[in-house]
Short mmCIF file of C-alpha atoms in Angstrom, two decimals:
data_model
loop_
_atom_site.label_atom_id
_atom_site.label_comp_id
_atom_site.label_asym_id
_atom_site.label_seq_id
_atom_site.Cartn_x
_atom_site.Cartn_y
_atom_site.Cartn_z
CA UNK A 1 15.50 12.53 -3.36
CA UNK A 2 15.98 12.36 0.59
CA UNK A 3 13.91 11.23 2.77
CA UNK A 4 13.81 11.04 6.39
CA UNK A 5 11.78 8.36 8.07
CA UNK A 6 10.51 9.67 11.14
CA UNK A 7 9.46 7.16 14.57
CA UNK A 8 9.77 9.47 17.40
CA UNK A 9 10.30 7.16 20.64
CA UNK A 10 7.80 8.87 22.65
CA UNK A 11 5.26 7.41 20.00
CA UNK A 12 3.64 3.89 20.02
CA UNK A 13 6.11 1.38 17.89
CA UNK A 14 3.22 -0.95 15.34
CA UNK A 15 3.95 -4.62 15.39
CA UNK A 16 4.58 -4.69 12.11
CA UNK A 17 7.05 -2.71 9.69
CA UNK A 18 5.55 1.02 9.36
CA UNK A 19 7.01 4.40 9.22
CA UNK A 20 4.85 7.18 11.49
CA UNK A 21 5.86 9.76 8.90
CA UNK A 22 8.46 10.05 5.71
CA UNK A 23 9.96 13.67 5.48
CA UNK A 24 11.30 14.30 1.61
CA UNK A 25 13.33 16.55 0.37
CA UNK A 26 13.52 16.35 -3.65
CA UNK A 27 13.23 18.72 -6.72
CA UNK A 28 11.42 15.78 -7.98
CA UNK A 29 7.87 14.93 -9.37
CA UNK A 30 4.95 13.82 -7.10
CA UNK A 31 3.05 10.95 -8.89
CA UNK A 32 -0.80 10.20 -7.02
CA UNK A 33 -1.77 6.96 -7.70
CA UNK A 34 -5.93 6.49 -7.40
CA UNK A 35 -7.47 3.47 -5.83
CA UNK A 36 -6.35 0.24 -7.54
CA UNK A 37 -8.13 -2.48 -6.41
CA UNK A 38 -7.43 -6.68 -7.31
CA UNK A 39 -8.92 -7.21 -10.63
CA UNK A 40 -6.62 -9.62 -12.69
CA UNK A 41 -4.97 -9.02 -15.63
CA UNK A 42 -7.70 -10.57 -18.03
CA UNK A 43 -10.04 -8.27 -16.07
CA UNK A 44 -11.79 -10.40 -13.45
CA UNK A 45 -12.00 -9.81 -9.74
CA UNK A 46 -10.83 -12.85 -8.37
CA UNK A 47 -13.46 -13.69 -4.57
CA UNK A 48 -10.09 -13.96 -2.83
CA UNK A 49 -8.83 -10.41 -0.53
CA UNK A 50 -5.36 -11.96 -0.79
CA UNK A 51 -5.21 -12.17 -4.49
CA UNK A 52 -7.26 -9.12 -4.93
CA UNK A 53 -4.46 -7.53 -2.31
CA UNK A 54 -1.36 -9.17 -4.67
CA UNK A 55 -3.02 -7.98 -8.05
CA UNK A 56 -3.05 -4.77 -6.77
CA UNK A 57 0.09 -4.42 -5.73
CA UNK A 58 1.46 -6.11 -8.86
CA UNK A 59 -0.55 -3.07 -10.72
CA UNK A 60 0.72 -0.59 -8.45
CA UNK A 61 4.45 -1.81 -9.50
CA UNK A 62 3.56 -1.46 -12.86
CA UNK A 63 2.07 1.55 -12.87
CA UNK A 64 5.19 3.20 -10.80
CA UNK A 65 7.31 1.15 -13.46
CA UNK A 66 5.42 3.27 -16.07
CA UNK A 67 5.82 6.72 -14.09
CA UNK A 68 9.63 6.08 -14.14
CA UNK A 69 9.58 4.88 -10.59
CA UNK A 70 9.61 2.26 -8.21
CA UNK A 71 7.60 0.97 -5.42
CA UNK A 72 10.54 2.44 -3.44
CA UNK A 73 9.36 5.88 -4.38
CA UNK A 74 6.23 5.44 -2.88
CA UNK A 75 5.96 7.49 0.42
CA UNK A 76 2.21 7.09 1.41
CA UNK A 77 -0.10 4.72 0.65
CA UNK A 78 -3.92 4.64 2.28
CA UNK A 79 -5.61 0.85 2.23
CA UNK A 80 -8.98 0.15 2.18
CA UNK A 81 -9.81 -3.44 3.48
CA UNK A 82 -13.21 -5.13 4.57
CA UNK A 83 -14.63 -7.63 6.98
CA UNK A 84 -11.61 -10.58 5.79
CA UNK A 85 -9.17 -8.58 6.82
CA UNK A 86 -8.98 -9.60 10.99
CA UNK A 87 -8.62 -13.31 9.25
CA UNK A 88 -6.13 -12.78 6.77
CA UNK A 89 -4.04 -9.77 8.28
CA UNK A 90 -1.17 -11.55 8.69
CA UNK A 91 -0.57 -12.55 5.17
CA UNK A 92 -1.89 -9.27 3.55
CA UNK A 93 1.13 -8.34 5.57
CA UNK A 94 3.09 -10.76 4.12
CA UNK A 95 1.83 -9.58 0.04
CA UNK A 96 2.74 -5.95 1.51
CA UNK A 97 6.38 -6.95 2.37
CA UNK A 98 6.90 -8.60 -0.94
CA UNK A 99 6.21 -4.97 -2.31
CA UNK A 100 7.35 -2.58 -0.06
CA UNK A 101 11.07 -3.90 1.16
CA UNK A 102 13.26 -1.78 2.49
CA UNK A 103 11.33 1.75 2.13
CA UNK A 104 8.52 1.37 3.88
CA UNK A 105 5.67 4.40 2.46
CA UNK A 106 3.90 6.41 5.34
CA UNK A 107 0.49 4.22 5.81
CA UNK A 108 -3.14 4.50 6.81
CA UNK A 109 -5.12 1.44 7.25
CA UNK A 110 -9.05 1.32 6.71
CA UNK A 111 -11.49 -1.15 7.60
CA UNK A 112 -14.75 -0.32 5.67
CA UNK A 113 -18.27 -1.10 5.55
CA UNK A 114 -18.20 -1.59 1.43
CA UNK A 115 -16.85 -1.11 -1.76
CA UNK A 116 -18.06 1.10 -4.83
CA UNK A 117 -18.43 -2.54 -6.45
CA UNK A 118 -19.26 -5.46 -4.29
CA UNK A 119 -17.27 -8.21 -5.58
CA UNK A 120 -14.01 -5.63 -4.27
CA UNK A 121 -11.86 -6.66 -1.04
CA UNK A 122 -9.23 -4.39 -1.22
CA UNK A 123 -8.09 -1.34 -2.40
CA UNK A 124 -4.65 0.85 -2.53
CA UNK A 125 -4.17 4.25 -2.85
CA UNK A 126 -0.70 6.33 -3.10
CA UNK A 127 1.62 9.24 -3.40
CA UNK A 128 5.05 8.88 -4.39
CA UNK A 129 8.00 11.55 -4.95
CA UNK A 130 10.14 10.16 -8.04
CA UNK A 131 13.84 12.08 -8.12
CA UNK A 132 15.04 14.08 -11.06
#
């Protein structure tokens, strides 16, 4: 798989590590990943965004693990967040990095006015591109 990350300098530059758009080029399979949100392991939601943000990226690992991928396959990801995220953006950042190291996924960010479930904070969704 190639990809191509694509910042044009004409367009704004985030304060934060993001791609405007990942061009790929593989005779691979596309994996869509629906919306994981934080619930733990045993099944609880824990009241915390940031370890409702770190469970679901730890899922999102392991379901990529399962696919045959890696997080580094990922190439777009679209994150729901509500009102806690202007107070804790810096270290949802932070959880994000852990995750998402060198190859940064194409990303939307969304600030909404609820969940399907009240007790949820956060939610991920993605596309990734695995090689043959």
């Amino acid at each position: 798989m190639e990809k191509t990350y694509i910042n044009p300098p004409d367009v704004y530059t985030a304060p934060w590590k993001f791609n405007q758009a990942i061009k790929v080029k593989a005779a691979g399979s596309l994996v869509f990943l629906s919306g994981i949100v934080g619930y733990a392991e045993d099944g609880s939601i824990p009241k915390s965004i940031l370890d409702q943000a770190e469970n679901a990226y730890a899922s999102m690992a392991r379901i990529m693990r399962d696919a045959g991928g890696s997080m580094a396959d990922i190439v777009k990801t679209n994150v729901y967040v509500g009102e806690e995220y202007q107070i804790h953006k810096d270290e949802l950042r932070d959880i994000r990095a852990k995750y998402f190291v060198d190859d940064v996924p194409a990303t939307t960010l969304l600030r909404v006015a609820g969940f399907a479930n009240s007790g949820y904070l956060f939610e991920i969704e993605a596309i990734a591109v695995l090689p043959e």
